[in-house]
Amino acid sequence: MSSAAVKVGICGLGTVGSGTFNVLQRNADLIRARAQSAVDVVHVGARRDHPDCDLEGVQVSRDIFAVAQDPEIDVLVELIGGTTVARELVELALRNGKHVVTANKALIAEFGNELFALAEANQVVIRYEAAVAGGIPIIKALREGLSGNRIEWLAGIINGTGNFILSEMRDKGRDFADVLAEAQALGYAEADPTFDVEGIDAAHKLVILASLAFGMPLRFSSVYTEGITRLTPQDVEYAEELGYRIKHLGVAKCNGAGVELRVHPTLIPEQRLLANVNGVKNAVLVEGDAVGPTLYYGAGAGAEPTASAVVADIVDLAREISVGQACRVPALGVASACLAEVPIVPMADVVTPWYLRMVAEDKPGVLSQIASIFSEQGISIEALIQKAPAEGETRVPLIVLTNSAAQGRMEKAVSAIESLESISSEIARIRVEVLDG
Amino acid sequence: MSSAAVKVGICGLGTVGSGTFNVLQRNADLIRARAQSAVDVVHVGARRDHPDCDLEGVQVSRDIFAVAQDPEIDVLVELIGGTTVARELVELALRNGKHVVTANKALIAEFGNELFALAEANQVVIRYEAAVAGGIPIIKALREGLSGNRIEWLAGIINGTGNFILSEMRDKGRDFADVLAEAQALGYAEADPTFDVEGIDAAHKLVILASLAFGMPLRFSSVYTEGITRLTPQDVEYAEELGYRIKHLGVAKCNGAGVELRVHPTLIPEQRLLANVNGVKNAVLVEGDAVGPTLYYGAGAGAEPTASAVVADIVDLAREISVGQACRVPALGVASACLAEVPIVPMADVVTPWYLRMVAEDKPGVLSQIASIFSEQGISIEALIQKAPAEGETRVPLIVLTNSAAQGRMEKAVSAIESLESISSEIARIRVEVLDG
């Protein structure tokens, strides 16, 4: 069963690149036994060497494009990130008949449709397990492990930085800005945290998961994205009192009208496993029609967890190359001719329960005014809690938990309530997901 | 990319067989798009038809061996269970050049080594995702998704019946026997519950997971197995007070001395995800050297969840057959020539913290006698809690939580304590697993 070595070129020798190089070296014997052929890194393209990597015996090029043009390479591993040079590099590798493994979520989410077509035209494949949820084999689970299921919905904590911030806000009652500063100091958050805290990173990952789940082309521009920057310690605390935790979720749901694609803060019942995923960890809950709910949990980032996913893709390719065929599984799980353009459900039509927080005058009649506005919009109230006023304060926080209501109706209700004289602030709104099943 | 249909024969039309047949029918279009070829059930072998299955247009044989001899079949799906007829059937199918998909944990755990060799000799494969943890794609995760990792340990709730009983005991303070009777009435437990509650079913699954994790032949006879029949509501309650939940775990650990293979009740810190897996659900925690801890959760049994795993194996095979080669992944994750006989660590040498419960006379000096016995065995005490005596009772329950200690030393300490005059009952002992990392 053994065959010639599979030859790998790695482009980018930063955190993930060095982790990948080192895992391939450290576990080389094991990987050879599993892949049924040796996996040799023969060429590294990087602007500089990495202090943790022993590159002896490996060709090193400062020009990464030299790796894509190396006739010896079977698999090019793209770990430079970004969507400009990385895209050119991947295109060149595909045109030169190399399989590509990448951890680049932005590249796949934004340019995957074109890149997969280019790969297919060149009879090679692109693998991207590391692009979503780090070391968790969630792409493989969706594309292979659950292949008998019609996927109904999925919901995931797919940004570790955001989850670290929310976990700290909850555990220690701290402010968003305060925790963000700590996360930056610890290296969990970038100097420019926008991608993480505004949900763009999660949107990249969600669109990949949704395309795999529902067999549709990547639709990054269609994802609704709402960050966690406006969450307050009060919301975290009130949610807790009501039996919920607040998590930043990516949610993709398929219903008769199309597919919902959304990233936003979400209240989850505290007993759900997802509600108990803390710190920088990631988890994805997937509901299939046959299997019911399944959950996948692990490290969503970091050098070696991400390398774990990159190496799994390389081993997969090596196993396929050694039996002569790597096009076994289509890039998005279904044959490209079967990819279907599914309509995206407009946010106004997305139905969830809601958590609302407002500040009201503490006087008779206010609650009944509010209740009648909800009633006019056909929204029923699950819980309405008036907190005690602070000393010397005549205004009180008012928390409302509603049953399921479309965002459109909720917006009408909210704007009617905001226009009441007795309501003195903008109403904070957070969706609720029950995640049962 | 499309090719001729892959032709499937299903043997056994009970719960899982009918579920598999129906999932293949219901999701046929989706499966065809994913497999890049049609998957057609052309032959069913079953003693009788199933009221939920429309068998029109499908050849039906009352003699299941006729399916294994049907020249049209590419894949035989064995869902009759047991290790006698099922074994003969699988052997015949392999000899006739059919790939085999099975949900039969006993067959794989006890006869897998021989069957995998027979498959390899006939250039076909056996897939068995459904044999462990129902619909959770844990075999694929270990064999493919984590293939870059040296697996350090795994721990799983891999018997739904046992977990249902423990969840009920905890939630409602009920007795083991009482909950078992309910589980039998609900159909969660068999009339003869031995396989489930004595841990034999979990041992079958654990040995499969361990062989995949550590690249070793299946060693079913080497698993230490301890059931849940002796757990009392008191133990469940005291564990809770100490911040733990009791779960029936299968644990496989690799250390310098070899591999630990054990199934037993276990105290787990209550904040761990595994501690929060309730009812009939299953979950497996896997620690890899690169990825760190990962967890896989879902339905461990039932018609359609199990069918989900069976169909995933069929789709996998169809994808491979359509590109001409199904021997991509070795049966136990590493090439058969690389399987290594790893020593099994004797239980006397297995080191864990312990929970002990005893009944002691409530008089001075008892605690110090007990403490000095632990000290003599080099076992340090983490907590020692004397409960209040019941009214009119001079004896009190005494709970001890120790630090890590080998079972051999713990047995010496326990037998010395049991011989004290002031100790009036057998000491209940339960292992603790911290599951950190």
Short mmCIF file of N, CA and C in Angstrom, two decimals, chain A residues 136 157 163 167 170 245 247 268-285 294-300, chain B residues 136 153 155-157 163 167 170 243-249 266-279 281-286 292-298 433-437:
data_model
loop_
_atom_site.label_atom_id
_atom_site.label_comp_id
_atom_site.label_asym_id
_atom_site.label_seq_id
_atom_site.Cartn_x
_atom_site.Cartn_y
_atom_site.Cartn_z
N ILE A 136 -10.73 21.95 15.15
CA ILE A 136 -11.94 21.12 15.16
C ILE A 136 -12.23 20.64 13.75
N ILE A 157 -19.95 29.06 17.96
CA ILE A 157 -19.03 30.03 18.55
C ILE A 157 -17.75 29.86 17.74
N ASN A 163 -15.29 35.20 22.11
CA ASN A 163 -15.78 34.35 23.20
C ASN A 163 -14.97 34.57 24.48
N SER A 167 -16.71 35.72 27.87
CA SER A 167 -16.51 34.88 29.07
C SER A 167 -16.00 35.72 30.22
N ARG A 170 -18.64 38.05 31.65
CA ARG A 170 -19.58 37.32 32.51
C ARG A 170 -18.93 36.94 33.84
N ARG A 245 -27.00 32.70 28.86
CA ARG A 245 -25.67 33.29 28.66
C ARG A 245 -25.69 34.02 27.32
N LYS A 247 -23.70 34.74 23.98
CA LYS A 247 -22.60 34.28 23.15
C LYS A 247 -22.68 34.97 21.79
N ILE A 268 -28.49 32.37 25.01
CA ILE A 268 -28.68 30.91 24.91
C ILE A 268 -29.04 30.39 26.30
N PRO A 269 -30.01 29.48 26.41
CA PRO A 269 -30.31 28.90 27.72
C PRO A 269 -29.03 28.33 28.36
N GLU A 270 -28.84 28.59 29.65
CA GLU A 270 -27.56 28.31 30.30
C GLU A 270 -27.19 26.83 30.34
N GLN A 271 -28.21 25.93 30.22
CA GLN A 271 -27.87 24.51 30.31
C GLN A 271 -27.39 23.92 28.99
N ARG A 272 -27.46 24.67 27.90
CA ARG A 272 -26.96 24.18 26.61
C ARG A 272 -25.44 24.07 26.65
N LEU A 273 -24.91 23.04 25.96
CA LEU A 273 -23.45 22.90 25.93
C LEU A 273 -22.81 24.15 25.35
N LEU A 274 -23.39 24.73 24.30
CA LEU A 274 -22.80 25.92 23.68
C LEU A 274 -22.66 27.06 24.68
N ALA A 275 -23.62 27.15 25.61
CA ALA A 275 -23.57 28.22 26.61
C ALA A 275 -22.39 28.02 27.56
N ASN A 276 -21.88 26.80 27.61
CA ASN A 276 -20.80 26.48 28.54
C ASN A 276 -19.44 26.37 27.85
N VAL A 277 -19.35 26.86 26.63
CA VAL A 277 -18.07 26.90 25.92
C VAL A 277 -17.43 28.24 26.25
N ASN A 278 -16.33 28.22 26.96
CA ASN A 278 -15.77 29.45 27.49
C ASN A 278 -14.36 29.75 26.97
N GLY A 279 -13.93 30.98 27.22
CA GLY A 279 -12.58 31.37 26.85
C GLY A 279 -12.40 31.38 25.34
N VAL A 280 -11.19 31.05 24.89
CA VAL A 280 -10.92 31.15 23.45
C VAL A 280 -11.39 29.93 22.67
N LYS A 281 -12.09 29.00 23.34
CA LYS A 281 -12.53 27.79 22.65
C LYS A 281 -13.65 28.09 21.65
N ASN A 282 -13.77 27.22 20.66
CA ASN A 282 -14.82 27.28 19.65
C ASN A 282 -15.71 26.05 19.76
N ALA A 283 -16.93 26.14 19.30
CA ALA A 283 -17.80 24.97 19.19
C ALA A 283 -18.86 25.25 18.14
N VAL A 284 -19.25 24.20 17.44
CA VAL A 284 -20.29 24.32 16.42
C VAL A 284 -21.34 23.25 16.65
N LEU A 285 -22.60 23.67 16.70
CA LEU A 285 -23.73 22.77 16.86
C LEU A 285 -24.38 22.62 15.49
N THR A 294 -25.72 17.61 16.80
CA THR A 294 -24.37 17.14 17.12
C THR A 294 -23.53 18.37 17.41
N LEU A 295 -22.49 18.21 18.23
CA LEU A 295 -21.65 19.35 18.58
C LEU A 295 -20.18 18.98 18.49
N TYR A 296 -19.39 19.95 18.03
CA TYR A 296 -17.97 19.78 17.82
C TYR A 296 -17.26 20.91 18.53
N TYR A 297 -16.30 20.57 19.40
CA TYR A 297 -15.70 21.55 20.31
C TYR A 297 -14.18 21.43 20.29
N GLY A 298 -13.49 22.54 20.43
CA GLY A 298 -12.04 22.49 20.55
C GLY A 298 -11.42 23.87 20.41
N ALA A 299 -10.09 23.87 20.24
CA ALA A 299 -9.37 25.13 20.10
C ALA A 299 -9.64 25.71 18.72
N GLY A 300 -10.06 26.98 18.69
CA GLY A 300 -10.40 27.61 17.42
C GLY A 300 -9.26 28.36 16.79
N ILE B 136 -22.51 10.29 15.88
CA ILE B 136 -21.35 11.19 16.02
C ILE B 136 -20.22 10.68 15.14
N TRP B 153 -4.88 10.90 25.10
CA TRP B 153 -5.94 10.15 25.80
C TRP B 153 -7.30 10.51 25.22
N ALA B 155 -11.66 10.10 26.48
CA ALA B 155 -12.61 9.70 27.51
C ALA B 155 -13.99 9.96 26.96
N GLY B 156 -14.88 8.97 27.09
CA GLY B 156 -16.17 9.15 26.46
C GLY B 156 -17.33 8.60 27.26
N ILE B 157 -18.45 9.28 27.11
CA ILE B 157 -19.74 8.75 27.53
C ILE B 157 -20.27 8.04 26.29
N ASN B 163 -25.95 6.47 30.66
CA ASN B 163 -25.96 7.91 30.94
C ASN B 163 -27.36 8.41 31.27
N SER B 167 -28.15 10.24 34.73
CA SER B 167 -28.76 11.57 34.68
C SER B 167 -30.03 11.60 35.54
N ARG B 170 -29.27 11.53 39.26
CA ARG B 170 -28.84 12.83 39.75
C ARG B 170 -30.01 13.82 39.82
N GLY B 243 -18.68 19.23 44.01
CA GLY B 243 -18.47 19.92 42.73
C GLY B 243 -18.23 18.98 41.56
N TYR B 244 -18.71 17.74 41.68
CA TYR B 244 -18.50 16.74 40.63
C TYR B 244 -19.82 16.13 40.17
N ARG B 245 -19.79 15.53 38.98
CA ARG B 245 -20.88 14.68 38.52
C ARG B 245 -20.31 13.27 38.31
N ILE B 246 -21.14 12.27 38.49
CA ILE B 246 -20.67 10.90 38.22
C ILE B 246 -21.13 10.49 36.82
N LYS B 247 -20.19 10.07 36.01
CA LYS B 247 -20.49 9.60 34.66
C LYS B 247 -19.84 8.24 34.46
N HIS B 248 -20.44 7.41 33.62
CA HIS B 248 -19.84 6.12 33.28
C HIS B 248 -18.97 6.35 32.06
N LEU B 249 -17.66 6.37 32.27
CA LEU B 249 -16.73 6.73 31.19
C LEU B 249 -15.97 5.52 30.67
N THR B 266 -17.10 7.43 37.12
CA THR B 266 -16.04 8.40 37.29
C THR B 266 -16.61 9.72 37.77
N LEU B 267 -15.96 10.32 38.77
CA LEU B 267 -16.32 11.69 39.14
C LEU B 267 -15.61 12.66 38.18
N ILE B 268 -16.37 13.60 37.63
CA ILE B 268 -15.82 14.62 36.72
C ILE B 268 -16.18 16.00 37.28
N PRO B 269 -15.26 16.96 37.27
CA PRO B 269 -15.60 18.30 37.73
C PRO B 269 -16.84 18.82 36.98
N GLU B 270 -17.77 19.42 37.70
CA GLU B 270 -19.08 19.74 37.13
C GLU B 270 -19.04 20.74 35.99
N GLN B 271 -17.95 21.55 35.90
CA GLN B 271 -17.92 22.55 34.83
C GLN B 271 -17.43 21.98 33.50
N ARG B 272 -16.94 20.74 33.49
CA ARG B 272 -16.50 20.14 32.23
C ARG B 272 -17.70 19.87 31.33
N LEU B 273 -17.51 20.05 30.01
CA LEU B 273 -18.61 19.77 29.09
C LEU B 273 -19.11 18.33 29.25
N LEU B 274 -18.19 17.37 29.41
CA LEU B 274 -18.61 15.96 29.54
C LEU B 274 -19.55 15.77 30.72
N ALA B 275 -19.32 16.54 31.79
CA ALA B 275 -20.17 16.42 32.98
C ALA B 275 -21.58 16.90 32.69
N ASN B 276 -21.74 17.68 31.62
CA ASN B 276 -23.03 18.26 31.28
C ASN B 276 -23.72 17.58 30.10
N VAL B 277 -23.23 16.40 29.76
CA VAL B 277 -23.86 15.59 28.71
C VAL B 277 -24.87 14.69 29.39
N ASN B 278 -26.14 14.92 29.13
CA ASN B 278 -27.18 14.24 29.90
C ASN B 278 -28.08 13.36 29.05
N GLY B 279 -28.85 12.52 29.75
CA GLY B 279 -29.81 11.67 29.07
C GLY B 279 -29.10 10.63 28.21
N LYS B 281 -27.67 10.95 25.45
CA LYS B 281 -26.65 11.47 24.55
C LYS B 281 -25.26 10.87 24.85
N ASN B 282 -24.43 10.86 23.84
CA ASN B 282 -23.03 10.42 23.96
C ASN B 282 -22.11 11.59 23.70
N ALA B 283 -20.88 11.50 24.20
CA ALA B 283 -19.85 12.49 23.86
C ALA B 283 -18.48 11.87 24.10
N VAL B 284 -17.54 12.24 23.26
CA VAL B 284 -16.18 11.73 23.40
C VAL B 284 -15.22 12.92 23.40
N LEU B 285 -14.35 12.95 24.40
CA LEU B 285 -13.32 13.98 24.53
C LEU B 285 -12.00 13.35 24.10
N VAL B 286 -11.31 13.99 23.17
CA VAL B 286 -10.06 13.44 22.64
C VAL B 286 -8.97 14.50 22.79
N GLY B 292 -4.81 19.73 21.17
CA GLY B 292 -5.32 19.88 22.53
C GLY B 292 -6.63 19.11 22.67
N PRO B 293 -7.49 19.55 23.60
CA PRO B 293 -8.74 18.80 23.78
C PRO B 293 -9.78 19.14 22.72
N THR B 294 -10.46 18.12 22.21
CA THR B 294 -11.59 18.32 21.30
C THR B 294 -12.73 17.43 21.80
N LEU B 295 -13.94 17.83 21.53
CA LEU B 295 -15.09 17.04 22.00
C LEU B 295 -16.12 16.89 20.90
N TYR B 296 -16.74 15.71 20.85
CA TYR B 296 -17.71 15.34 19.83
C TYR B 296 -18.95 14.83 20.55
N TYR B 297 -20.10 15.42 20.25
CA TYR B 297 -21.32 15.17 21.01
C TYR B 297 -22.49 14.88 20.09
N GLY B 298 -23.37 14.01 20.50
CA GLY B 298 -24.58 13.77 19.73
C GLY B 298 -25.33 12.54 20.22
N GLU B 433 -11.66 11.70 37.41
CA GLU B 433 -10.85 12.14 36.27
C GLU B 433 -11.02 13.65 36.14
N VAL B 434 -9.91 14.37 36.14
CA VAL B 434 -9.99 15.83 36.10
C VAL B 434 -10.24 16.31 34.66
N LEU B 435 -9.76 15.53 33.69
CA LEU B 435 -10.00 15.83 32.27
C LEU B 435 -9.58 17.23 31.89
N ASP B 436 -8.51 17.71 32.44
CA ASP B 436 -8.07 19.04 32.02
C ASP B 436 -7.15 18.92 30.82
N GLY B 437 -6.82 20.08 30.32
CA GLY B 437 -5.96 20.08 29.15
C GLY B 437 -6.78 20.56 27.99
#
